[in-house]
Short mmCIF file of N, CA and C in Angstrom, two decimals:
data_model
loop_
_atom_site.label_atom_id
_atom_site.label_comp_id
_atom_site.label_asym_id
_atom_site.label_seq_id
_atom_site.Cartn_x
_atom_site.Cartn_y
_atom_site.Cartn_z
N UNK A 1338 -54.61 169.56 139.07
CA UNK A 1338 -53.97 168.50 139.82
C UNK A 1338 -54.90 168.13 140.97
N UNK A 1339 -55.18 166.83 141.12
CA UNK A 1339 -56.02 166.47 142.12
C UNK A 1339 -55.17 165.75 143.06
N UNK A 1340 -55.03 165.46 144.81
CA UNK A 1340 -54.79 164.28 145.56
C UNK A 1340 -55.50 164.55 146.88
N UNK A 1341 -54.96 163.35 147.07
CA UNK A 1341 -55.37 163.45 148.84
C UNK A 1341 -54.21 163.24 149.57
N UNK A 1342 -55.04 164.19 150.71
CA UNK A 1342 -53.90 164.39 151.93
C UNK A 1342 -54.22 163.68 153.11
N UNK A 1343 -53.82 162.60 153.91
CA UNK A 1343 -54.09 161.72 154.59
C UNK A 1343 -53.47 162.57 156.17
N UNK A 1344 -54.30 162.77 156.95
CA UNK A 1344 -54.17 163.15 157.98
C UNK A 1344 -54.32 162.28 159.50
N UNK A 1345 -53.53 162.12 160.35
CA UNK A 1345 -54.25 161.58 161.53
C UNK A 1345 -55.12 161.90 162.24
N UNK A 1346 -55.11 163.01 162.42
CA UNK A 1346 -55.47 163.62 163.33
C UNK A 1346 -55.95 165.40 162.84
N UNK A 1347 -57.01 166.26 163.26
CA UNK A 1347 -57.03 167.32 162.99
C UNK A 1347 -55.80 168.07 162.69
N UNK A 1348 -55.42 168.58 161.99
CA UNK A 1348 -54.36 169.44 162.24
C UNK A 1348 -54.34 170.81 161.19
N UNK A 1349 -53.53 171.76 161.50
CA UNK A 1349 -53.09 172.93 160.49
C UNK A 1349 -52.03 172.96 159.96
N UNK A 1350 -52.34 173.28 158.71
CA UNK A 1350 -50.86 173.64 158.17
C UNK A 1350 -50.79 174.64 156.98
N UNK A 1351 -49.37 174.91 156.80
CA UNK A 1351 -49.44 175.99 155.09
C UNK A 1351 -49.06 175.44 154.09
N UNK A 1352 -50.19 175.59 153.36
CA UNK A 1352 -50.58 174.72 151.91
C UNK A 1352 -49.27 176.20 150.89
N UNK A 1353 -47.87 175.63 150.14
CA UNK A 1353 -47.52 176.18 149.78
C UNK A 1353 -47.68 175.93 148.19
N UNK A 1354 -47.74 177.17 147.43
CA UNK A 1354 -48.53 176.64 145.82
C UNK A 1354 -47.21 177.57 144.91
N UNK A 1355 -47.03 177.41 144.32
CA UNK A 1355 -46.16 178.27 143.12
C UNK A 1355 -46.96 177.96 141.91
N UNK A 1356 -46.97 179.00 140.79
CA UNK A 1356 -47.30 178.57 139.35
C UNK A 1356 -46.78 179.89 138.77
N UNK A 1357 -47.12 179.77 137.56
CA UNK A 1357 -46.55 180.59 136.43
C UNK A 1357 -47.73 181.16 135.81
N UNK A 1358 -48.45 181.23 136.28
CA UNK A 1358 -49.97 181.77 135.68
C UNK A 1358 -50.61 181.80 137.00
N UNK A 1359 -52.18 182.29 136.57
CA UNK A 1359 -53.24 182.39 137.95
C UNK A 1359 -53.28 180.64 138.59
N UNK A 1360 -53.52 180.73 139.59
CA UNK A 1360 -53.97 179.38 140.42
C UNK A 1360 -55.15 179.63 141.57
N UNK A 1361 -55.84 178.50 141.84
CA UNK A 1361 -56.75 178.18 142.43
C UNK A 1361 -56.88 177.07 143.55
N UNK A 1362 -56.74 177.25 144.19
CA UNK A 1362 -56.94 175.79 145.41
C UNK A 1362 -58.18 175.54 145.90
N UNK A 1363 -58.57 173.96 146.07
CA UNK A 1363 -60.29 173.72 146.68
C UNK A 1363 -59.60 172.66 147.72
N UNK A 1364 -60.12 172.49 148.98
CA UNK A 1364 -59.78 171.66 149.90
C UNK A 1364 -61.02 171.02 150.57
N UNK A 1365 -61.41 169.88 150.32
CA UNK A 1365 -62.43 168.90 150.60
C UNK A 1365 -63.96 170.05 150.14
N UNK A 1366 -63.85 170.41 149.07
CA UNK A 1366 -64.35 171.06 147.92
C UNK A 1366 -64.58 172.55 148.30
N UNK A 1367 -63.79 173.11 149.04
CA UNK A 1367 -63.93 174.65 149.94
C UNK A 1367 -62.92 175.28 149.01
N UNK A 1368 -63.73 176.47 148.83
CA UNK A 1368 -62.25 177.10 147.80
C UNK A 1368 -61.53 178.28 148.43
N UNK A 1369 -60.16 177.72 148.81
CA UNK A 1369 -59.08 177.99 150.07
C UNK A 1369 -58.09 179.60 149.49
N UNK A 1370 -58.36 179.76 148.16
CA UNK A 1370 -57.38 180.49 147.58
C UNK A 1370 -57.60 180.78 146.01
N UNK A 1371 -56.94 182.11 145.66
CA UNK A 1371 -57.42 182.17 144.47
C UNK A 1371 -56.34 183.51 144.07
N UNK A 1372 -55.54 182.96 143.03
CA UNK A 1372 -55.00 184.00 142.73
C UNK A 1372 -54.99 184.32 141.04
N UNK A 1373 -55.62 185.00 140.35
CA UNK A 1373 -55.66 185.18 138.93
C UNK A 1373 -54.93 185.69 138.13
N UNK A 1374 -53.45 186.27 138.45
CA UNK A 1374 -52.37 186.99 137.64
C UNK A 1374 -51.48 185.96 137.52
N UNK A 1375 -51.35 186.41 136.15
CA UNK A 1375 -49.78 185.04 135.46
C UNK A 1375 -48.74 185.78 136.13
N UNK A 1376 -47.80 185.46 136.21
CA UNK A 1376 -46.74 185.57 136.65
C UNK A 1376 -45.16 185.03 136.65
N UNK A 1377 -44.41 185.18 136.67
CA UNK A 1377 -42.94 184.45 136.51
C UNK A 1377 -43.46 182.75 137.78
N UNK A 1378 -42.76 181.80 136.89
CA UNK A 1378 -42.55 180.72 138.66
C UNK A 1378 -42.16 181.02 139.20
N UNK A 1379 -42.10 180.82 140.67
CA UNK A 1379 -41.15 180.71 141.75
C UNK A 1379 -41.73 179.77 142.92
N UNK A 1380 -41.01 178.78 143.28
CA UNK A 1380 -41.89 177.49 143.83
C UNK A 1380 -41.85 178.16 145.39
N UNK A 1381 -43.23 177.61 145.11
CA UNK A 1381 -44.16 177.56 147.07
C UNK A 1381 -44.52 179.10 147.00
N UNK A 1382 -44.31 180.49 146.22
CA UNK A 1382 -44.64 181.51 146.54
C UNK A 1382 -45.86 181.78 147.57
N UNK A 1383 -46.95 180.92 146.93
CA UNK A 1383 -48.29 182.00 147.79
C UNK A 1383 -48.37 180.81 149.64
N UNK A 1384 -48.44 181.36 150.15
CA UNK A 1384 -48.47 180.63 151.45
C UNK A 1384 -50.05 180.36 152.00
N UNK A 1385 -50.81 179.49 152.20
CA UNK A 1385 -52.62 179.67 152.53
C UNK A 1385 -52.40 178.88 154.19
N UNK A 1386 -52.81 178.97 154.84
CA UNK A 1386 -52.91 178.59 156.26
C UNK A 1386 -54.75 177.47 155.97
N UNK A 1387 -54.21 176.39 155.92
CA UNK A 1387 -55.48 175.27 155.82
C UNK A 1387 -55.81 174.54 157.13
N UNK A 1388 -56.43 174.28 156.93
CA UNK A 1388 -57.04 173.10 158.33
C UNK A 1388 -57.24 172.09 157.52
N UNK A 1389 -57.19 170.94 158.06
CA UNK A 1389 -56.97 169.77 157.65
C UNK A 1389 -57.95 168.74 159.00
N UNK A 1390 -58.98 168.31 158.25
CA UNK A 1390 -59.91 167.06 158.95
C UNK A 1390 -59.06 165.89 159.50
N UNK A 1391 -58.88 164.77 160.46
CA UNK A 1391 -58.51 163.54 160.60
C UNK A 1391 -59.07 162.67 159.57
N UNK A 1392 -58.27 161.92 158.67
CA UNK A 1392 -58.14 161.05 157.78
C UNK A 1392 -58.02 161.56 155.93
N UNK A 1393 -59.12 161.55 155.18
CA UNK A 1393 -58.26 161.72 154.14
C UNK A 1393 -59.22 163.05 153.68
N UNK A 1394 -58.28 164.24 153.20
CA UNK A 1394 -58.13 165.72 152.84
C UNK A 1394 -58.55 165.73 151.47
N UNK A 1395 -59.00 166.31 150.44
CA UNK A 1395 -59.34 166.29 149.05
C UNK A 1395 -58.63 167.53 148.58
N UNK A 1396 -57.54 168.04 147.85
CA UNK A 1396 -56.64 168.86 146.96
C UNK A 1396 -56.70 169.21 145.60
N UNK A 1397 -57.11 169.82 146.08
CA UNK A 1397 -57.66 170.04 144.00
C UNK A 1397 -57.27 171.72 143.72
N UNK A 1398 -56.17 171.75 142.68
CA UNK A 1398 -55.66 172.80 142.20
C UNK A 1398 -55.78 172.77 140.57
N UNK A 1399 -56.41 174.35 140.17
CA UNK A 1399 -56.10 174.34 138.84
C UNK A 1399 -55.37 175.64 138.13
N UNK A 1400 -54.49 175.39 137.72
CA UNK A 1400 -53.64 176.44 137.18
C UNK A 1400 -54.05 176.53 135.72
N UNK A 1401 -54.58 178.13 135.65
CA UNK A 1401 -54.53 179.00 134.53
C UNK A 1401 -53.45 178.72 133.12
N UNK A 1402 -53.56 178.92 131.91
CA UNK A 1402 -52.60 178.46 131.16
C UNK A 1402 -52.60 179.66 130.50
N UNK A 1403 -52.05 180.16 130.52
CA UNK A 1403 -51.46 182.16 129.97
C UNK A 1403 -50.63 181.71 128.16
N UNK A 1404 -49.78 182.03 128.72
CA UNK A 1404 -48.71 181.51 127.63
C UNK A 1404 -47.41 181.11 127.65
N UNK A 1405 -46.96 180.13 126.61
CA UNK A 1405 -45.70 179.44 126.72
C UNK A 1405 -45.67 178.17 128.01
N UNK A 1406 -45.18 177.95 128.56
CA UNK A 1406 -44.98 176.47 128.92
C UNK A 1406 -46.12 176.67 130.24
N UNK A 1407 -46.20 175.18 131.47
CA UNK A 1407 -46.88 175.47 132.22
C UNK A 1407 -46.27 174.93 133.80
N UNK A 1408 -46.27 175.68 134.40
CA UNK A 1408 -45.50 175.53 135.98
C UNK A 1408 -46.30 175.37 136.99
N UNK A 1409 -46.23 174.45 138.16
CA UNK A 1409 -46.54 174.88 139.26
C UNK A 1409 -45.98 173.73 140.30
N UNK A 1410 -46.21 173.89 141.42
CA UNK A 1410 -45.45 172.84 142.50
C UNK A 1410 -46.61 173.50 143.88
N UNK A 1411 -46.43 172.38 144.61
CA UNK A 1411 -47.05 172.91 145.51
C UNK A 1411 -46.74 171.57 146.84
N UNK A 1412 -46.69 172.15 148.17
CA UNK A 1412 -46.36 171.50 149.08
C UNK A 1412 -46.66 171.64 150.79
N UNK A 1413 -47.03 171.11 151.42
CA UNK A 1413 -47.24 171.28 153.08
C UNK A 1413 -46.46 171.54 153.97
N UNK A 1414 -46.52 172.46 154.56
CA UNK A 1414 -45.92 172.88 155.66
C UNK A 1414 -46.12 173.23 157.00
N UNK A 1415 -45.65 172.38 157.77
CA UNK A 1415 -45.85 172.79 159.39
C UNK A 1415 -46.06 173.94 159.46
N UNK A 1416 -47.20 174.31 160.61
CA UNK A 1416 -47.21 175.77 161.11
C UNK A 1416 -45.99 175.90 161.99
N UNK A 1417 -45.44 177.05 162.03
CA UNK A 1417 -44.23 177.25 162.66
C UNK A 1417 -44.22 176.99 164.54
N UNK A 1418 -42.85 176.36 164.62
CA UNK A 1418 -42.79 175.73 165.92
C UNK A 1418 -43.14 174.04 166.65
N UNK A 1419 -44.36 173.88 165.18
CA UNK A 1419 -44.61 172.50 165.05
C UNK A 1419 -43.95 171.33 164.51
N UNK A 1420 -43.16 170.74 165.37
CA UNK A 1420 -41.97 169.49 165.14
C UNK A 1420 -42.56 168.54 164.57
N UNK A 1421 -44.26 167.70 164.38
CA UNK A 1421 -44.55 166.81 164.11
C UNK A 1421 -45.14 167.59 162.61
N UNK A 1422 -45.53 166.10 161.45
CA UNK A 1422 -45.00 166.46 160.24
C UNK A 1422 -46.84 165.38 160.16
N UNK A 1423 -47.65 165.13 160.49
CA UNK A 1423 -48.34 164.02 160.51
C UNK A 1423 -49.15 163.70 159.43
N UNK A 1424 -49.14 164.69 158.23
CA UNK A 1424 -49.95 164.80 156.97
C UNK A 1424 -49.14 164.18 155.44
N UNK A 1425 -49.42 163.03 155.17
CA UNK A 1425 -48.95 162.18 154.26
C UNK A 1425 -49.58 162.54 152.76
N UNK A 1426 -49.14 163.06 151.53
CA UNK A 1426 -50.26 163.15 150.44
C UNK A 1426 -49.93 161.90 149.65
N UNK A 1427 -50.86 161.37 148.92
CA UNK A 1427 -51.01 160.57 148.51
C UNK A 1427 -51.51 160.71 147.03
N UNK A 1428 -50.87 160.32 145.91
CA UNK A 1428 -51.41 160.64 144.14
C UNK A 1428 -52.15 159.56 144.14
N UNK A 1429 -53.18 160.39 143.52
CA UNK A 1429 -53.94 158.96 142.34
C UNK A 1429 -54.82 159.90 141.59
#
């Protein structure tokens, strides 16, 4: 899965990933995470603490294909205490 994450401004946040097999995360082509055991789903499990550049972020995840069907979700999250939300992702 590829997108971009449109940022204003520098900021941090936790890149949350779930899958059903091993997964991998690259962030403006840095490789942020890496986990290689299949596993049951369960969405957002692994938590990664990212930094994020002002303007547009590059997301690139690839999930492992083990066996039987294929899962994953993944989503941004404020570092805790932080009320502003300022990171928009964007598909294409």
């Amino acid at each position: 899965a590829y997108t971009w994450l449109e940022c204003p401004k520098e900021a941090e946040a936790i890149l949350a990933i779930g899958s059903d097999d091993g997964v991998a995360a690259w962030v403006n082509g840095r490789e942020i995470w890496r986990n290689p055991t299949g596993r049951p789903f369960s969405p957002l499990q692994d938590r990664v603490p990212v930094k994020l550049k002002a303007g547009r972020n590059a997301l690139l995840l690839k999930i492992s294909q083990g066996s039987f069907g294929w899962e994953f979700g993944a989503g941004l999250i404020a570092p805790a205490g932080d009320t502003q939300q300022p990171i928009r992702a964007v598909l294409e």
